[in-house]
Coordinates of C-alpha atoms in Angstrom, one line a residue:
X1 CA 8.1 0.1 0.3
X2 CA 7.5 -1.5 -3.4
X3 CA 5.9 0.4 -6.0
X4 CA 3.8 -2.7 -6.0
X5 CA 3.1 -1.6 -2.6
X6 CA 1.9 1.6 -2.9
X7 CA -0.3 0.6 -6.0
X8 CA -2.3 -1.6 -3.4
X9 CA -2.4 1.2 -0.6
X10 CA -3.6 3.7 -3.1
X11 CA -5.9 1.3 -5.2
X12 CA -4.0 2.2 -8.3
X13 CA -4.4 1.6 -11.6
X14 CA -0.8 1.0 -13.8
X15 CA -0.4 3.2 -16.5
X16 CA 3.0 2.2 -17.3
X17 CA 5.9 0.3 -16.1
X18 CA 4.5 -2.9 -15.1
X19 CA 8.3 -4.5 -15.0
X20 CA 9.2 -2.1 -12.1
X21 CA 6.4 -3.2 -9.4
X22 CA 9.1 -4.3 -7.1
X23 CA 11.3 -1.6 -7.2
X24 CA 11.8 0.6 -3.5
X25 CA 10.9 4.0 -2.6
X26 CA 12.2 5.5 0.4
X27 CA 10.1 8.8 0.5
X28 CA 7.1 10.2 -0.8
X29 CA 6.7 14.0 -2.0
X30 CA 3.3 15.3 -3.0
X31 CA 3.6 18.3 -5.0
X32 CA 2.3 20.0 -8.1
X33 CA 4.8 22.9 -8.2
X34 CA 8.1 20.9 -9.9
X35 CA 10.1 23.5 -8.5
X36 CA 9.4 22.4 -5.0
X37 CA 9.8 19.4 -5.8
X38 CA 13.7 20.0 -6.9
X39 CA 14.2 22.3 -4.1
X40 CA 13.2 20.1 -1.3
X41 CA 13.4 16.1 -2.2
X42 CA 16.8 15.0 -0.9
X43 CA 16.1 11.2 -1.2
X44 CA 15.1 8.7 -3.7
X45 CA 11.0 9.1 -3.7
X46 CA 7.9 8.8 -5.4
X47 CA 6.1 11.6 -6.7
X48 CA 2.0 12.3 -5.9
X49 CA 1.1 15.2 -8.2
X50 CA -2.1 16.6 -9.7
X51 CA -0.4 17.7 -12.3
X52 CA -0.6 16.1 -15.7
X53 CA 2.0 17.7 -18.1
X54 CA 5.7 16.5 -19.1
X55 CA 7.8 18.7 -16.7
X56 CA 6.5 16.4 -14.1
X57 CA 8.4 13.1 -15.9
X58 CA 11.2 15.1 -16.5
X59 CA 11.5 16.3 -12.8
X60 CA 11.0 13.3 -11.5
X61 CA 13.5 11.6 -14.1
X62 CA 16.2 14.2 -12.2
X63 CA 15.5 13.3 -8.7
X64 CA 15.9 9.8 -9.7
X65 CA 12.7 9.0 -8.6
X66 CA 11.2 5.5 -9.4
X67 CA 7.6 6.3 -9.4
X68 CA 5.1 9.0 -10.3
X69 CA 1.4 8.6 -9.0
X70 CA -1.3 10.9 -10.5
X71 CA -4.1 11.5 -8.2
X72 CA -7.8 12.6 -8.1
X73 CA -8.2 10.3 -11.1
X74 CA -6.1 12.2 -13.5
X75 CA -4.2 10.5 -16.5
X76 CA -1.3 11.4 -18.6
X77 CA -1.6 11.8 -22.2
X78 CA 0.1 9.5 -24.7
X79 CA 3.3 11.9 -25.0
X80 CA 3.6 11.9 -21.2
X81 CA 3.3 7.8 -21.1
X82 CA 6.0 7.6 -23.7
X83 CA 8.1 9.9 -21.8
X84 CA 8.2 7.6 -18.4
X85 CA 8.5 4.7 -20.4
X86 CA 11.5 5.8 -22.1
X87 CA 13.0 6.7 -19.0
X88 CA 11.5 3.2 -17.2
X89 CA 9.6 5.4 -14.5
X90 CA 6.1 4.0 -13.4
X91 CA 3.3 6.0 -13.6
X92 CA 0.3 5.1 -11.6
X93 CA -3.6 6.7 -11.1
X94 CA -5.4 6.6 -7.8
X95 CA -8.7 8.3 -7.5
X96 CA -7.9 9.5 -4.0
X97 CA -7.2 13.2 -4.0
X98 CA -3.8 14.1 -3.2
X99 CA -3.9 15.2 1.0
X100 CA -5.9 11.6 1.2
X101 CA -3.3 9.5 -0.8
X102 CA -0.2 11.1 1.2
X103 CA -1.7 10.0 4.3
X104 CA -2.3 6.6 3.1
X105 CA 1.3 6.2 2.7
X106 CA 2.3 8.0 5.5
X107 CA 0.3 5.9 7.9
X108 CA 2.1 2.7 6.4
X109 CA 5.3 3.8 7.3
X110 CA 6.5 6.0 4.0
X111 CA 7.9 9.2 5.0
X112 CA 8.8 12.7 3.2
X113 CA 11.8 12.9 1.3
X114 CA 12.0 16.8 2.5
X115 CA 15.4 18.4 3.1
X116 CA 15.1 19.9 6.6

């Protein structure tokens, strides 16, 4: 699935990274706990989170994630946006809650990237 498809499915706003919407992602992870993301994500994924701080971008970078979707209409401040731009990470924001967002992506074929 491409980042563009994720944007469309979640009716998301592009915050930054318009040039990277055709990147592919192979899994998704929804979490507000970055320690869980570090411990359980095994493959290139999109991160869905309601947490809006620099650690989200740093975690995504460490895990080679292509995109972060902020749920519940959350928006990062300019310092977080700049951090994502510097790392070529797409930032999106959707008004949907985490559970619904994950379910919508799952329904369209995107699976979890958790280690089992």
